[in-house]
Short mmCIF file of C-alpha atoms in Angstrom, two decimals:
data_model
loop_
_atom_site.label_atom_id
_atom_site.label_comp_id
_atom_site.label_asym_id
_atom_site.label_seq_id
_atom_site.Cartn_x
_atom_site.Cartn_y
_atom_site.Cartn_z
CA UNK A 1 43.21 -18.63 93.39
CA UNK A 2 46.08 -18.67 90.97
CA UNK A 3 48.98 -16.43 91.88
CA UNK A 4 50.40 -13.81 89.56
CA UNK A 5 52.84 -15.58 87.29
CA UNK A 6 55.82 -13.43 88.18
CA UNK A 7 58.45 -16.06 88.69
CA UNK A 8 59.42 -14.26 91.87
CA UNK A 9 62.30 -15.64 93.90
CA UNK A 10 63.02 -15.29 97.58
CA UNK A 11 65.75 -12.81 96.67
CA UNK A 12 63.32 -10.60 94.77
CA UNK A 13 60.88 -10.67 97.66
CA UNK A 14 63.57 -9.66 100.10
CA UNK A 15 64.43 -6.70 97.88
CA UNK A 16 60.82 -5.47 97.74
CA UNK A 17 61.20 -2.96 100.54
CA UNK A 18 63.75 -0.71 98.90
CA UNK A 19 64.75 2.73 100.03
CA UNK A 20 63.15 5.60 98.12
CA UNK A 21 63.87 9.29 98.08
CA UNK A 22 62.87 10.88 101.42
CA UNK A 23 59.30 12.16 101.58
CA UNK A 24 58.53 11.00 98.07
CA UNK A 25 55.63 8.84 97.00
CA UNK A 26 55.85 7.19 93.60
CA UNK A 27 52.45 6.26 92.18
CA UNK A 28 51.93 3.85 89.29
CA UNK A 29 48.62 4.45 87.49
CA UNK A 30 46.96 4.60 84.08
CA UNK A 31 44.88 7.75 84.57
CA UNK A 32 46.18 9.42 81.43
CA UNK A 33 43.16 10.60 79.40
CA UNK A 34 42.02 14.23 79.61
CA UNK A 35 39.40 13.74 82.30
CA UNK A 36 41.53 11.27 84.24
CA UNK A 37 44.63 13.47 84.16
CA UNK A 38 42.62 16.41 85.50
CA UNK A 39 41.31 14.20 88.29
CA UNK A 40 44.68 12.82 89.40
CA UNK A 41 46.17 16.33 89.37
CA UNK A 42 43.89 17.05 92.35
CA UNK A 43 45.69 14.40 94.40
CA UNK A 44 49.12 15.55 93.25
CA UNK A 45 48.35 19.08 94.44
CA UNK A 46 47.04 17.90 97.80
CA UNK A 47 50.18 15.83 98.37
CA UNK A 48 52.31 18.87 97.54
CA UNK A 49 50.37 20.92 100.10
CA UNK A 50 51.27 18.27 102.70
CA UNK A 51 54.95 18.86 101.99
CA UNK A 52 55.33 15.54 100.18
CA UNK A 53 56.82 14.93 96.75
CA UNK A 54 54.76 13.10 94.12
CA UNK A 55 56.66 11.09 91.54
CA UNK A 56 54.30 10.30 88.69
CA UNK A 57 54.57 6.85 87.14
CA UNK A 58 51.83 6.96 84.50
CA UNK A 59 51.53 4.10 82.00
CA UNK A 60 48.95 4.73 79.28
CA UNK A 61 46.38 2.10 78.42
CA UNK A 62 42.78 2.32 79.60
CA UNK A 63 42.51 -1.26 80.82
CA UNK A 64 45.76 -1.20 82.81
CA UNK A 65 47.37 -4.19 81.10
CA UNK A 66 50.53 -2.24 80.24
CA UNK A 67 50.74 -0.80 83.75
CA UNK A 68 50.51 -4.28 85.30
CA UNK A 69 53.28 -5.55 83.04
CA UNK A 70 55.53 -2.70 84.18
CA UNK A 71 54.59 -3.26 87.83
CA UNK A 72 55.52 -6.94 87.62
CA UNK A 73 58.90 -6.03 86.13
CA UNK A 74 59.55 -3.49 88.87
CA UNK A 75 58.53 -5.98 91.55
CA UNK A 76 60.82 -8.69 90.19
CA UNK A 77 63.67 -6.17 90.18
CA UNK A 78 62.96 -5.43 93.85
CA UNK A 79 61.92 -1.84 93.15
CA UNK A 80 58.13 -1.51 93.37
CA UNK A 81 56.52 1.95 93.57
CA UNK A 82 55.07 3.29 96.83
CA UNK A 83 51.52 2.83 95.52
CA UNK A 84 49.94 1.33 92.45
CA UNK A 85 46.50 1.39 90.90
CA UNK A 86 45.33 -2.17 91.50
CA UNK A 87 41.82 -3.55 91.67
CA UNK A 88 39.72 -6.40 92.98
CA UNK A 89 41.13 -9.92 93.39
CA UNK A 90 44.51 -8.73 92.11
CA UNK A 91 45.00 -6.97 95.45
CA UNK A 92 44.76 -10.38 97.11
CA UNK A 93 47.28 -11.84 94.68
CA UNK A 94 49.86 -9.18 95.55
CA UNK A 95 49.07 -9.69 99.23
CA UNK A 96 49.79 -13.40 98.89
CA UNK A 97 53.19 -12.50 97.46
CA UNK A 98 54.06 -10.40 100.51
CA UNK A 99 54.46 -7.04 98.79
CA UNK A 100 51.70 -4.99 100.40
CA UNK A 101 51.88 -2.68 103.41
CA UNK A 102 49.47 -2.84 106.36
CA UNK A 103 47.77 0.57 106.68
CA UNK A 104 45.32 -0.29 109.46
CA UNK A 105 46.59 2.71 111.47
CA UNK A 106 45.42 5.13 108.77
CA UNK A 107 42.12 3.30 108.32
CA UNK A 108 41.38 3.24 112.05
CA UNK A 109 42.15 6.95 112.47
CA UNK A 110 39.92 7.74 109.48
CA UNK A 111 37.07 5.41 110.55
CA UNK A 112 37.13 3.65 107.18
CA UNK A 113 35.03 0.71 108.39
CA UNK A 114 32.16 3.11 109.03
CA UNK A 115 32.66 5.23 105.93
CA UNK A 116 32.94 2.43 103.38
CA UNK A 117 30.26 -0.03 102.22
CA UNK A 118 31.20 -3.55 103.41
CA UNK A 119 31.49 -4.78 99.79
CA UNK A 120 34.20 -2.15 99.29
CA UNK A 121 36.14 -2.49 102.54
CA UNK A 122 36.40 -6.25 102.05
CA UNK A 123 38.16 -5.75 98.72
CA UNK A 124 40.63 -3.28 100.26
CA UNK A 125 41.80 -5.77 102.88
CA UNK A 126 44.21 -8.67 102.77
CA UNK A 127 44.05 -11.21 105.58
CA UNK A 128 41.76 -8.83 107.47
CA UNK A 129 44.08 -5.82 107.21
CA UNK A 130 43.77 -2.74 105.00
CA UNK A 131 46.46 -2.73 102.31
CA UNK A 132 44.73 -0.46 99.77
CA UNK A 133 42.60 2.68 99.73
CA UNK A 134 39.54 3.00 97.46
CA UNK A 135 39.40 6.08 95.27
CA UNK A 136 35.91 5.93 93.78
CA UNK A 137 33.08 3.79 92.47
CA UNK A 138 32.42 3.50 88.76
CA UNK A 139 29.26 2.12 87.22
CA UNK A 140 30.32 0.14 84.17
CA UNK A 141 26.94 -0.61 82.54
CA UNK A 142 26.31 2.82 81.01
CA UNK A 143 25.13 3.87 77.57
CA UNK A 144 26.38 7.28 76.39
CA UNK A 145 24.47 8.88 73.54
CA UNK A 146 24.62 11.99 71.39
CA UNK A 147 20.98 13.17 71.11
CA UNK A 148 21.68 15.32 68.05
CA UNK A 149 22.80 12.29 66.04
CA UNK A 150 19.63 10.47 67.07
CA UNK A 151 17.51 13.44 65.98
CA UNK A 152 19.20 13.62 62.60
CA UNK A 153 18.73 9.87 62.09
CA UNK A 154 15.11 9.89 63.25
CA UNK A 155 15.93 7.28 65.90
CA UNK A 156 15.05 6.88 69.57
CA UNK A 157 17.63 6.27 72.30
CA UNK A 158 17.23 2.59 73.24
CA UNK A 159 16.44 1.01 76.59
CA UNK A 160 16.38 -2.60 75.30
CA UNK A 161 18.67 -4.46 72.92
CA UNK A 162 15.87 -4.93 70.40
CA UNK A 163 15.42 -1.15 70.39
CA UNK A 164 19.19 -0.76 70.08
CA UNK A 165 19.32 -2.73 66.85
CA UNK A 166 16.38 -0.81 65.37
CA UNK A 167 18.01 2.53 66.24
CA UNK A 168 21.44 1.37 65.04
CA UNK A 169 20.05 0.46 61.63
CA UNK A 170 18.51 3.93 61.25
CA UNK A 171 21.70 5.65 62.40
CA UNK A 172 23.84 3.62 60.01
CA UNK A 173 21.47 4.41 57.13
CA UNK A 174 21.73 8.12 57.98
CA UNK A 175 25.52 7.97 57.54
CA UNK A 176 26.65 7.93 61.18
CA UNK A 177 28.52 5.30 63.17
CA UNK A 178 25.99 3.63 65.49
CA UNK A 179 28.48 2.39 68.10
CA UNK A 180 31.79 4.02 69.01
CA UNK A 181 34.06 1.19 70.08
CA UNK A 182 37.72 0.43 70.53
CA UNK A 183 38.94 -2.99 69.48
CA UNK A 184 40.91 -3.81 72.62
CA UNK A 185 40.26 -6.92 74.69
CA UNK A 186 39.02 -5.08 77.78
CA UNK A 187 36.68 -2.92 75.70
CA UNK A 188 35.27 -5.98 73.94
CA UNK A 189 34.70 -7.51 77.38
CA UNK A 190 33.04 -4.32 78.65
CA UNK A 191 30.54 -4.42 75.81
CA UNK A 192 29.93 -8.14 76.18
CA UNK A 193 29.54 -7.88 79.94
CA UNK A 194 26.74 -5.30 79.55
CA UNK A 195 24.90 -7.60 77.17
CA UNK A 196 25.36 -10.60 79.48
CA UNK A 197 24.10 -8.56 82.44
CA UNK A 198 20.80 -8.00 80.61
CA UNK A 199 20.26 -11.76 80.74
CA UNK A 200 19.68 -11.38 84.50
CA UNK A 201 21.67 -10.82 87.69
CA UNK A 202 21.47 -14.47 88.75
CA UNK A 203 22.89 -15.55 85.41
CA UNK A 204 25.62 -12.91 85.57
CA UNK A 205 26.70 -14.03 89.05
CA UNK A 206 26.62 -17.70 88.09
CA UNK A 207 28.77 -17.11 85.01
CA UNK A 208 31.21 -14.37 86.04
CA UNK A 209 31.43 -14.66 89.82
CA UNK A 210 30.72 -18.31 90.65
CA UNK A 211 32.08 -19.55 87.29
CA UNK A 212 29.45 -22.27 86.97
CA UNK A 213 29.98 -24.45 83.95
CA UNK A 214 26.30 -24.73 83.06
CA UNK A 215 25.97 -20.92 83.02
CA UNK A 216 29.15 -20.39 81.02
CA UNK A 217 27.99 -22.63 78.19
CA UNK A 218 24.22 -22.51 78.67
CA UNK A 219 21.44 -20.95 76.55
CA UNK A 220 21.62 -17.50 78.15
CA UNK A 221 25.34 -17.28 77.39
CA UNK A 222 24.66 -18.33 73.80
CA UNK A 223 21.97 -15.64 73.55
CA UNK A 224 24.34 -13.00 74.95
CA UNK A 225 27.08 -14.04 72.53
CA UNK A 226 24.63 -13.88 69.62
CA UNK A 227 23.70 -10.28 70.45
CA UNK A 228 27.37 -9.44 71.02
CA UNK A 229 28.38 -10.71 67.59
CA UNK A 230 25.59 -8.70 65.98
CA UNK A 231 27.18 -5.54 67.40
CA UNK A 232 30.14 -6.07 65.07
CA UNK A 233 28.17 -4.68 62.12
CA UNK A 234 27.55 -1.38 63.92
CA UNK A 235 31.17 -0.36 64.59
CA UNK A 236 33.32 1.41 62.02
CA UNK A 237 36.17 -0.32 60.12
CA UNK A 238 38.83 1.62 62.04
CA UNK A 239 37.84 0.36 65.49
CA UNK A 240 40.74 -2.06 65.96
CA UNK A 241 43.19 -0.89 68.64
CA UNK A 242 41.35 2.37 69.31
CA UNK A 243 41.66 3.75 72.86
CA UNK A 244 38.42 4.15 74.78
CA UNK A 245 38.68 7.92 75.11
CA UNK A 246 39.11 8.28 71.35
CA UNK A 247 35.87 6.34 70.96
CA UNK A 248 34.22 8.66 73.48
CA UNK A 249 35.37 11.67 71.46
CA UNK A 250 33.53 10.23 68.45
CA UNK A 251 30.28 10.52 70.41
CA UNK A 252 31.22 13.97 71.72
CA UNK A 253 31.97 15.22 68.19
CA UNK A 254 28.85 13.72 66.61
CA UNK A 255 30.62 11.14 64.47
CA UNK A 256 29.03 8.29 66.41
CA UNK A 257 25.72 7.94 68.20
CA UNK A 258 26.51 5.71 71.19
CA UNK A 259 29.17 4.11 73.36
CA UNK A 260 28.84 1.36 75.96
CA UNK A 261 31.42 2.32 78.57
CA UNK A 262 31.85 2.95 82.29
CA UNK A 263 31.25 6.40 83.71
CA UNK A 264 34.90 7.42 83.34
CA UNK A 265 33.61 8.36 79.87
CA UNK A 266 31.69 11.18 81.53
CA UNK A 267 34.99 12.74 82.53
CA UNK A 268 35.71 13.20 78.83
CA UNK A 269 32.36 14.88 78.22
CA UNK A 270 32.99 17.13 81.22
CA UNK A 271 36.50 18.02 80.05
CA UNK A 272 35.01 18.94 76.64
CA UNK A 273 32.53 21.31 78.30
CA UNK A 274 29.49 19.17 77.45
CA UNK A 275 26.34 19.17 79.58
CA UNK A 276 24.40 16.04 80.61
CA UNK A 277 20.83 16.00 79.35
CA UNK A 278 21.67 18.62 76.73
CA UNK A 279 24.80 17.66 74.78
CA UNK A 280 24.79 14.02 75.81
CA UNK A 281 22.55 11.49 77.51
CA UNK A 282 23.52 8.87 80.07
CA UNK A 283 21.34 5.80 80.49
CA UNK A 284 21.88 2.31 81.86
CA UNK A 285 23.00 -0.09 79.15
CA UNK A 286 19.93 -1.63 77.46
CA UNK A 287 18.07 -4.07 79.68
CA UNK A 288 20.11 -3.29 82.83
CA UNK A 289 18.29 -0.38 84.45
CA UNK A 290 18.02 -1.95 87.92
CA UNK A 291 21.51 -3.44 87.91
CA UNK A 292 24.93 -2.01 88.71
CA UNK A 293 28.26 -3.51 87.65
CA UNK A 294 30.89 -1.81 89.77
CA UNK A 295 34.51 -1.02 89.14
CA UNK A 296 36.38 0.41 92.11
CA UNK A 297 39.65 2.21 91.49
CA UNK A 298 42.06 1.77 94.37
CA UNK A 299 45.67 2.41 95.28
CA UNK A 300 47.46 -0.52 96.86
CA UNK A 301 50.34 0.38 99.17
CA UNK A 302 53.64 -1.43 98.63
CA UNK A 303 56.27 -1.98 101.30
CA UNK A 304 58.85 0.82 101.26
CA UNK A 305 61.71 1.87 103.52
CA UNK A 306 62.47 5.19 105.16
CA UNK A 307 60.33 7.04 107.69
CA UNK A 308 59.77 10.05 105.41
CA UNK A 309 58.72 7.83 102.53
CA UNK A 310 56.40 5.82 104.76
CA UNK A 311 54.86 9.05 106.07
CA UNK A 312 54.26 10.27 102.52
CA UNK A 313 52.64 6.94 101.69
CA UNK A 314 50.28 7.26 104.65
CA UNK A 315 49.52 10.88 103.78
CA UNK A 316 48.46 9.61 100.36
CA UNK A 317 46.14 6.97 101.83
CA UNK A 318 44.60 9.48 104.27
CA UNK A 319 44.02 12.19 101.67
CA UNK A 320 42.29 9.83 99.23
CA UNK A 321 39.53 9.13 101.75
CA UNK A 322 38.99 12.74 102.85
CA UNK A 323 35.81 14.54 101.68
CA UNK A 324 37.65 17.23 99.71
CA UNK A 325 39.47 14.77 97.49
CA UNK A 326 36.48 12.43 97.17
CA UNK A 327 34.37 15.32 95.88
CA UNK A 328 36.79 17.08 93.55
CA UNK A 329 38.35 13.92 92.10
CA UNK A 330 35.03 12.28 91.31
CA UNK A 331 33.57 15.45 89.82
CA UNK A 332 36.41 15.41 87.30
CA UNK A 333 36.64 11.65 86.85
CA UNK A 334 32.96 11.02 86.19
CA UNK A 335 32.65 8.48 88.99
CA UNK A 336 30.92 8.71 92.38
CA UNK A 337 32.51 8.95 95.84
CA UNK A 338 33.23 5.69 97.60
CA UNK A 339 32.92 7.43 100.96
CA UNK A 340 29.37 7.20 102.33
CA UNK A 341 27.37 10.27 103.30
CA UNK A 342 28.94 12.68 100.84
CA UNK A 343 26.85 15.74 99.85
CA UNK A 344 25.45 15.59 96.31
CA UNK A 345 24.84 19.26 95.54
CA UNK A 346 27.82 19.62 93.17
CA UNK A 347 27.23 16.38 91.29
CA UNK A 348 25.27 16.28 88.03
CA UNK A 349 22.25 14.22 87.03
CA UNK A 350 24.34 11.29 85.76
CA UNK A 351 26.25 11.03 89.05
CA UNK A 352 23.05 11.44 91.04
CA UNK A 353 21.47 8.62 89.07
CA UNK A 354 24.55 6.47 89.66
CA UNK A 355 24.43 7.09 93.42
CA UNK A 356 20.75 6.16 93.54
CA UNK A 357 21.38 3.05 91.45
CA UNK A 358 24.31 2.00 93.66
CA UNK A 359 22.20 2.25 96.81
CA UNK A 360 19.20 0.51 95.23
CA UNK A 361 21.27 -2.31 93.72
CA UNK A 362 22.98 -2.83 97.07
CA UNK A 363 19.56 -3.41 98.64
CA UNK A 364 18.18 -5.71 95.92
CA UNK A 365 21.25 -7.87 95.32
CA UNK A 366 21.77 -6.42 91.84
CA UNK A 367 25.15 -4.87 92.71
CA UNK A 368 27.72 -7.07 90.98
CA UNK A 369 31.48 -6.85 90.36
CA UNK A 370 32.69 -6.15 86.84
CA UNK A 371 34.42 -9.09 85.20
CA UNK A 372 35.80 -6.84 82.46
CA UNK A 373 37.48 -4.54 84.97
CA UNK A 374 39.12 -7.01 87.31
CA UNK A 375 36.58 -6.95 90.12
CA UNK A 376 35.02 -10.42 89.77
CA UNK A 377 37.78 -12.91 88.94
CA UNK A 378 41.53 -13.17 89.19
CA UNK A 379 43.81 -12.12 86.36
CA UNK A 380 44.32 -15.64 84.98
CA UNK A 381 40.61 -16.31 84.56
CA UNK A 382 39.94 -12.82 83.28
CA UNK A 383 42.64 -13.25 80.65
CA UNK A 384 41.13 -16.55 79.52
CA UNK A 385 37.72 -14.90 79.16
CA UNK A 386 39.17 -11.95 77.29
CA UNK A 387 40.81 -14.23 74.74
CA UNK A 388 37.59 -16.07 73.93
CA UNK A 389 35.43 -12.93 73.84
CA UNK A 390 37.77 -10.98 71.54
CA UNK A 391 38.49 -13.93 69.26
CA UNK A 392 34.77 -14.58 68.86
CA UNK A 393 33.99 -10.92 68.14
CA UNK A 394 36.55 -10.88 65.34
CA UNK A 395 35.95 -14.39 63.96
CA UNK A 396 34.03 -15.05 60.77
CA UNK A 397 33.49 -18.72 61.50
CA UNK A 398 33.05 -19.30 65.25
CA UNK A 399 29.42 -19.82 66.25
CA UNK A 400 27.94 -18.55 69.55
CA UNK A 401 27.54 -22.17 70.69
CA UNK A 402 31.20 -22.88 69.97
CA UNK A 403 32.25 -19.69 71.75
CA UNK A 404 30.21 -20.58 74.84
CA UNK A 405 31.75 -24.04 74.98
CA UNK A 406 35.23 -22.58 74.51
CA UNK A 407 34.57 -20.02 77.24
CA UNK A 408 33.59 -22.74 79.72
CA UNK A 409 36.62 -24.86 78.85
CA UNK A 410 39.02 -21.90 79.04
CA UNK A 411 37.72 -20.85 82.46
CA UNK A 412 38.02 -24.39 83.75
CA UNK A 413 41.61 -24.65 82.55
CA UNK A 414 42.54 -21.26 84.05
CA UNK A 415 40.98 -22.26 87.39
CA UNK A 416 43.08 -25.40 87.80
#
């Protein structure tokens, strides 16, 4: 695995464990949209009730790219935060660099090995030791739809991509935007990933987990890229640079019919007072009903000095895994609890469906990590994929075959 290109020196590493204000935990995150902000406020309040001080270090940007840039700068300067929102293989990269704190004592006291699915606990560990705490589980392959727009357009909500294109044409003809989308690299990858997933779980794993060359440039990839490029005609001209939650608001307000986005979008519907099954519909992305691409938010713990600060850091890790936080946070965030055995009575139909799908996909082998959200590959390979996917989506001349070949070559170069 390629390490994070930080240019870290031995001096910077030795400065990593800096002294912070007593009893204070500084948390770097990008939970800044309406639904996300309401969710993280739950944790802030619980920390306050513990007698700890929360120092918010929020960096806007739904995909976290800006936050990671800031984190790298802070790390190089020898002043990392107490905890940072980090996901997937990137946790291992920071572990390799020696920045992360062993929190096995908290995990053992909380029985995390019993309360977490093995696929989750493995991600939270570095060299066999817990260094991060999982916050939730998101399903990425969701379709969000405004049923009123569909009614006005005389269209049916699609369950296959062929049906999607038929419905999108009707919606566009009726004067609505078929697909709410934000032209940012991670959003392009989220849309493309959902299309690629519909080509089959085995293909998805071969291409985005095992990085097999024949899958990356093969016929199924070409087919996925062809469908992906066709989506370009169903987004509005102002999509470039749009944040994901702004795109979600277009569906909420009836300007657009659909959005392909993870279930953090539901937090926006909830914050707007909308009801699932009435004001909006949640369905698996077309062609992916039995599959589940997961994105697990987690807080990685960085090495800090001072007993009070270390206690606050461990309070944070403990509280995240407790039932109260798991319930309230996920109700607001739109995700589902990562802790097993949680009661479902307060969760809505979309969350209930997500929990069922998570359990079923775990049993069938259709539970797969999201490439678009940093769960499947390291940051170097992900960045290489993002570049090809976004360039292809916005190119007038690149063919799907050329894009597939470029994708395979870019992944190979990033893996060296």
